[in-house]
mmCIF file of C-alpha atoms in Angstrom:
data_model
loop_
_atom_site.group_PDB
_atom_site.id
_atom_site.type_symbol
_atom_site.label_atom_id
_atom_site.label_comp_id
_atom_site.label_asym_id
_atom_site.label_seq_id
_atom_site.Cartn_x
_atom_site.Cartn_y
_atom_site.Cartn_z
ATOM 1 C CA MET A 77 -77.029 -92.748 -62.348
ATOM 2 C CA ARG A 78 -79.147 -89.611 -62.328
ATOM 3 C CA LEU A 79 -79.176 -87.198 -65.242
ATOM 4 C CA THR A 80 -77.350 -83.939 -64.663
ATOM 5 C CA ALA A 81 -78.612 -80.462 -65.557
ATOM 6 C CA LYS A 82 -76.143 -80.360 -68.476
ATOM 7 C CA GLN A 83 -77.448 -83.672 -69.818
ATOM 8 C CA ILE A 84 -81.001 -82.358 -69.578
ATOM 9 C CA ILE A 85 -79.979 -79.412 -71.765
ATOM 10 C CA TRP A 86 -78.717 -81.802 -74.431
ATOM 11 C CA LEU A 87 -81.868 -83.864 -74.055
ATOM 12 C CA LYS A 88 -83.921 -80.727 -74.690
ATOM 13 C CA VAL A 89 -81.892 -80.079 -77.845
ATOM 14 C CA ALA A 90 -82.666 -83.626 -79.013
ATOM 15 C CA LEU A 91 -86.369 -83.120 -78.269
ATOM 16 C CA HIS A 92 -86.400 -79.868 -80.229
ATOM 17 C CA LEU A 93 -84.916 -81.780 -83.162
ATOM 18 C CA ALA A 94 -87.596 -84.449 -82.700
ATOM 19 C CA GLY A 95 -90.199 -81.706 -83.051
ATOM 20 C CA LEU A 96 -88.550 -79.923 -85.954
ATOM 21 C CA LEU A 97 -87.336 -82.769 -88.167
ATOM 22 C CA PRO A 98 -90.845 -84.105 -88.930
ATOM 23 C CA PHE A 99 -91.771 -80.614 -90.139
ATOM 24 C CA ILE A 100 -88.730 -80.545 -92.429
ATOM 25 C CA TRP A 101 -89.713 -83.974 -93.754
ATOM 26 C CA LEU A 102 -93.292 -82.760 -94.234
ATOM 27 C CA CYS A 103 -92.104 -79.808 -96.318
ATOM 28 C CA TRP A 104 -89.888 -82.118 -98.391
ATOM 29 C CA ALA A 105 -92.745 -84.595 -98.932
ATOM 30 C CA VAL A 106 -95.089 -81.804 -100.047
ATOM 31 C CA SER A 107 -92.586 -80.440 -102.551
ATOM 32 C CA HIS A 108 -91.508 -83.858 -103.879
ATOM 33 C CA GLY A 109 -94.876 -85.608 -104.086
ATOM 34 C CA GLY A 110 -94.207 -87.929 -101.184
ATOM 35 C CA PHE A 111 -97.879 -88.504 -100.409
ATOM 36 C CA SER A 112 -100.674 -90.613 -101.862
ATOM 37 C CA ALA A 113 -103.399 -89.537 -104.272
ATOM 38 C CA ASP A 114 -105.071 -87.674 -101.372
ATOM 39 C CA PRO A 115 -102.223 -85.551 -99.966
ATOM 40 C CA ALA A 116 -104.586 -83.339 -97.931
ATOM 41 C CA LYS A 117 -105.678 -86.328 -95.827
ATOM 42 C CA ASP A 118 -102.094 -87.568 -95.539
ATOM 43 C CA ILE A 119 -100.933 -84.195 -94.217
ATOM 44 C CA GLN A 120 -103.824 -83.991 -91.762
ATOM 45 C CA HIS A 121 -103.140 -87.464 -90.415
ATOM 46 C CA PHE A 122 -99.385 -86.904 -90.251
ATOM 47 C CA THR A 123 -99.702 -83.661 -88.274
ATOM 48 C CA GLY A 124 -102.365 -85.170 -86.018
ATOM 49 C CA ARG A 125 -100.310 -88.287 -85.279
ATOM 50 C CA THR A 126 -97.240 -86.196 -84.511
ATOM 51 C CA ALA A 127 -99.249 -84.060 -82.079
ATOM 52 C CA LEU A 128 -100.546 -87.244 -80.459
ATOM 53 C CA LYS A 129 -97.013 -88.623 -80.119
ATOM 54 C CA PHE A 130 -95.902 -85.502 -78.281
ATOM 55 C CA LEU A 131 -99.002 -85.667 -76.074
ATOM 56 C CA LEU A 132 -98.168 -89.250 -75.094
ATOM 57 C CA ALA A 133 -94.528 -88.289 -74.517
ATOM 58 C CA THR A 134 -95.671 -85.450 -72.257
ATOM 59 C CA LEU A 135 -97.801 -87.848 -70.222
ATOM 60 C CA LEU A 136 -94.899 -90.302 -69.999
ATOM 61 C CA ILE A 137 -92.512 -87.852 -68.345
ATOM 62 C CA SER A 138 -93.997 -87.762 -64.828
ATOM 63 C CA PRO A 139 -94.209 -91.544 -64.237
ATOM 64 C CA LEU A 140 -90.844 -92.046 -65.935
ATOM 65 C CA ALA A 141 -89.210 -89.412 -63.713
ATOM 66 C CA ARG A 142 -90.773 -91.015 -60.634
ATOM 67 C CA TYR A 143 -90.078 -94.679 -61.298
ATOM 68 C CA ALA A 144 -86.673 -94.169 -62.926
ATOM 69 C CA ARG A 145 -85.729 -91.703 -60.150
ATOM 70 C CA GLN A 146 -84.793 -88.999 -62.619
ATOM 71 C CA PRO A 147 -86.435 -85.860 -61.156
ATOM 72 C CA LEU A 148 -84.752 -83.516 -63.646
ATOM 73 C CA LEU A 149 -86.724 -85.153 -66.466
ATOM 74 C CA ILE A 150 -89.672 -83.004 -65.359
ATOM 75 C CA ARG A 151 -87.859 -80.053 -66.951
ATOM 76 C CA THR A 152 -88.587 -81.502 -70.402
ATOM 77 C CA ARG A 153 -92.352 -81.779 -69.887
ATOM 78 C CA ARG A 154 -93.181 -78.167 -70.814
ATOM 79 C CA LEU A 155 -91.074 -78.423 -73.988
ATOM 80 C CA LEU A 156 -92.923 -81.552 -75.085
ATOM 81 C CA GLY A 157 -96.244 -79.898 -74.328
ATOM 82 C CA LEU A 158 -95.364 -76.893 -76.460
ATOM 83 C CA TRP A 159 -94.426 -79.117 -79.387
ATOM 84 C CA CYS A 160 -97.689 -80.993 -78.910
ATOM 85 C CA PHE A 161 -99.603 -77.729 -79.212
ATOM 86 C CA ALA A 162 -97.530 -76.632 -82.225
ATOM 87 C CA TRP A 163 -98.316 -79.843 -84.106
ATOM 88 C CA ALA A 164 -101.971 -79.743 -83.029
ATOM 89 C CA SER A 165 -102.152 -76.212 -84.457
ATOM 90 C CA LEU A 166 -100.596 -77.439 -87.722
ATOM 91 C CA HIS A 167 -103.186 -80.221 -87.740
ATOM 92 C CA LEU A 168 -106.046 -77.749 -87.332
ATOM 93 C CA THR A 169 -104.553 -75.402 -89.937
ATOM 94 C CA SER A 170 -104.094 -78.229 -92.447
ATOM 95 C CA TYR A 171 -107.752 -79.169 -92.078
ATOM 96 C CA ALA A 172 -108.958 -75.581 -92.425
ATOM 97 C CA LEU A 173 -106.827 -74.780 -95.479
ATOM 98 C CA LEU A 174 -106.566 -78.120 -97.287
ATOM 99 C CA GLU A 175 -109.975 -79.644 -96.555
ATOM 100 C CA LEU A 176 -112.145 -76.519 -96.649
ATOM 101 C CA GLY A 177 -109.957 -74.170 -98.677
ATOM 102 C CA ILE A 178 -108.967 -70.608 -97.946
ATOM 103 C CA ASN A 179 -112.148 -69.303 -99.595
ATOM 104 C CA ASN A 180 -114.419 -71.417 -97.393
ATOM 105 C CA LEU A 181 -112.977 -70.780 -93.933
ATOM 106 C CA GLY A 182 -116.386 -69.475 -92.893
ATOM 107 C CA LEU A 183 -117.532 -73.109 -92.915
ATOM 108 C CA LEU A 184 -115.000 -74.045 -90.242
ATOM 109 C CA GLY A 185 -117.212 -73.098 -87.287
ATOM 110 C CA ARG A 186 -120.180 -75.031 -88.660
ATOM 111 C CA GLU A 187 -118.026 -78.071 -89.417
ATOM 112 C CA LEU A 188 -116.572 -78.090 -85.900
ATOM 113 C CA ILE A 189 -120.057 -78.080 -84.390
ATOM 114 C CA THR A 190 -121.898 -80.462 -86.715
ATOM 115 C CA ARG A 191 -119.234 -83.174 -86.945
ATOM 116 C CA PRO A 192 -118.743 -84.832 -83.524
ATOM 117 C CA TYR A 193 -115.175 -86.026 -84.155
ATOM 118 C CA LEU A 194 -114.204 -82.474 -85.138
ATOM 119 C CA THR A 195 -115.896 -81.186 -81.976
ATOM 120 C CA LEU A 196 -113.668 -83.463 -79.901
ATOM 121 C CA GLY A 197 -110.658 -82.225 -81.848
ATOM 122 C CA ILE A 198 -111.367 -78.530 -81.319
ATOM 123 C CA ILE A 199 -112.102 -79.072 -77.607
ATOM 124 C CA SER A 200 -108.705 -80.772 -77.309
ATOM 125 C CA TRP A 201 -107.029 -77.902 -79.157
ATOM 126 C CA ILE A 202 -108.670 -75.244 -76.970
ATOM 127 C CA ILE A 203 -107.487 -77.055 -73.830
ATOM 128 C CA LEU A 204 -103.965 -77.305 -75.247
ATOM 129 C CA LEU A 205 -104.097 -73.588 -76.045
ATOM 130 C CA ALA A 206 -105.052 -72.790 -72.448
ATOM 131 C CA LEU A 207 -102.259 -75.025 -71.141
ATOM 132 C CA THR A 208 -99.732 -73.419 -73.478
ATOM 133 C CA LEU A 209 -100.704 -69.865 -72.497
ATOM 134 C CA THR A 210 -100.363 -70.756 -68.810
ATOM 135 C CA SER A 211 -97.228 -72.892 -69.077
ATOM 136 C CA THR A 212 -94.862 -70.192 -67.781
ATOM 137 C CA GLN A 213 -93.619 -69.867 -64.206
ATOM 138 C CA TYR A 214 -95.275 -66.439 -64.051
ATOM 139 C CA ALA A 215 -98.661 -67.983 -64.849
ATOM 140 C CA GLN A 216 -98.048 -70.727 -62.299
ATOM 141 C CA ARG A 217 -97.364 -68.149 -59.558
ATOM 142 C CA LYS A 218 -100.302 -65.999 -60.643
ATOM 143 C CA LEU A 219 -102.846 -68.844 -60.737
ATOM 144 C CA GLY A 220 -101.661 -70.600 -57.591
ATOM 145 C CA ARG A 221 -103.694 -73.724 -56.845
ATOM 146 C CA ARG A 222 -105.860 -73.126 -59.907
ATOM 147 C CA TRP A 223 -102.821 -73.731 -62.124
ATOM 148 C CA GLN A 224 -102.646 -77.428 -61.226
ATOM 149 C CA PHE A 225 -106.415 -77.785 -61.602
ATOM 150 C CA LEU A 226 -106.222 -76.287 -65.099
ATOM 151 C CA HIS A 227 -103.266 -78.399 -66.175
ATOM 152 C CA ASN A 228 -104.996 -81.587 -65.040
ATOM 153 C CA PHE A 229 -107.205 -81.092 -68.105
ATOM 154 C CA VAL A 230 -104.368 -82.629 -70.129
ATOM 155 C CA TYR A 231 -105.861 -85.962 -69.012
ATOM 156 C CA LEU A 232 -109.112 -85.025 -70.715
ATOM 157 C CA VAL A 233 -107.140 -84.331 -73.905
ATOM 158 C CA ALA A 234 -105.537 -87.768 -73.521
ATOM 159 C CA ILE A 235 -109.060 -89.220 -73.714
ATOM 160 C CA LEU A 236 -110.567 -86.982 -76.392
ATOM 161 C CA ALA A 237 -107.638 -86.876 -78.851
ATOM 162 C CA PRO A 238 -107.375 -90.665 -79.420
ATOM 163 C CA ILE A 239 -111.176 -90.868 -79.771
ATOM 164 C CA HIS A 240 -110.980 -88.019 -82.309
ATOM 165 C CA TYR A 241 -108.367 -90.009 -84.248
ATOM 166 C CA LEU A 242 -110.339 -93.266 -84.091
ATOM 167 C CA TRP A 243 -113.502 -91.501 -85.188
ATOM 168 C CA SER A 244 -111.827 -89.637 -88.053
ATOM 169 C CA VAL A 245 -110.508 -92.666 -89.955
ATOM 170 C CA LYS A 246 -112.967 -94.189 -92.403
ATOM 171 C CA ILE A 247 -111.323 -97.612 -92.336
ATOM 172 C CA LEU A 248 -110.313 -98.767 -88.859
ATOM 173 C CA SER A 249 -106.630 -99.674 -88.797
ATOM 174 C CA PRO A 250 -104.262 -100.828 -86.023
ATOM 175 C CA GLN A 251 -102.507 -97.460 -85.744
ATOM 176 C CA PRO A 252 -105.273 -95.388 -84.073
ATOM 177 C CA ILE A 253 -106.069 -98.346 -81.813
ATOM 178 C CA ILE A 254 -102.425 -98.492 -80.695
ATOM 179 C CA TYR A 255 -102.417 -94.765 -79.872
ATOM 180 C CA ALA A 256 -105.651 -95.175 -77.905
ATOM 181 C CA LEU A 257 -104.225 -98.133 -75.955
ATOM 182 C CA LEU A 258 -101.026 -96.217 -75.151
ATOM 183 C CA ALA A 259 -103.077 -93.278 -73.874
ATOM 184 C CA LEU A 260 -105.161 -95.678 -71.787
ATOM 185 C CA ILE A 261 -102.023 -97.219 -70.274
ATOM 186 C CA LEU A 262 -100.583 -93.800 -69.395
ATOM 187 C CA LEU A 263 -103.868 -92.820 -67.778
ATOM 188 C CA ALA A 264 -104.112 -96.139 -65.905
ATOM 189 C CA TRP A 265 -100.594 -95.489 -64.609
ATOM 190 C CA ARG A 266 -102.145 -92.601 -62.666
ATOM 191 C CA TYR A 267 -104.960 -94.616 -61.105
ATOM 192 C CA LYS A 268 -103.923 -93.613 -57.577
ATOM 193 C CA LYS A 269 -104.306 -89.932 -58.414
ATOM 194 C CA PHE A 270 -107.706 -90.489 -60.042
ATOM 195 C CA ARG A 271 -108.819 -92.584 -57.059
ATOM 196 C CA GLN A 272 -107.919 -89.747 -54.700
ATOM 197 C CA TRP A 273 -109.951 -87.305 -56.833
ATOM 198 C CA TRP A 274 -112.905 -89.685 -56.763
ATOM 199 C CA ARG A 275 -112.777 -89.842 -52.982
#
């Protein structure tokens, strides 16, 4: 049975809650001491992981819509992408304010250039920013064929973001490896498209 337009609306409501509830929990954890002895790192990792989850969910939509024969699922992809960017922006903000401090924001540019894993992170964020700014139907009409070319850069983010996560942890744990493997699977799912580009 295919999803109806009304069911997609309710699905979008559920996805908005999925994007908002972690933020509510984050605020509660900050105010109630729900983190470890290094809350700055905990917040950075939490916001980064949440952004990565929404990125993977965004990449899942197209193959899921195709193989499950649910074409209306595509309508949720932009919403997931916007939440991905929102959480990626929170991740960047948490690093700038909690790691460097509001009085040392001038160091941010130097840090992003001199630390390779941060360079990967900011490249990913800039791409997500470009995708967010051009995610409207108006931008799609205005850019024409260039719109699809630009939005294919989400696959580059799917490579860089997991590497950024793997590189950022001091002690390698299963979690970043799992995210990297999931991203790899979602990219491998599109091997036909990549093969056509290669040709």
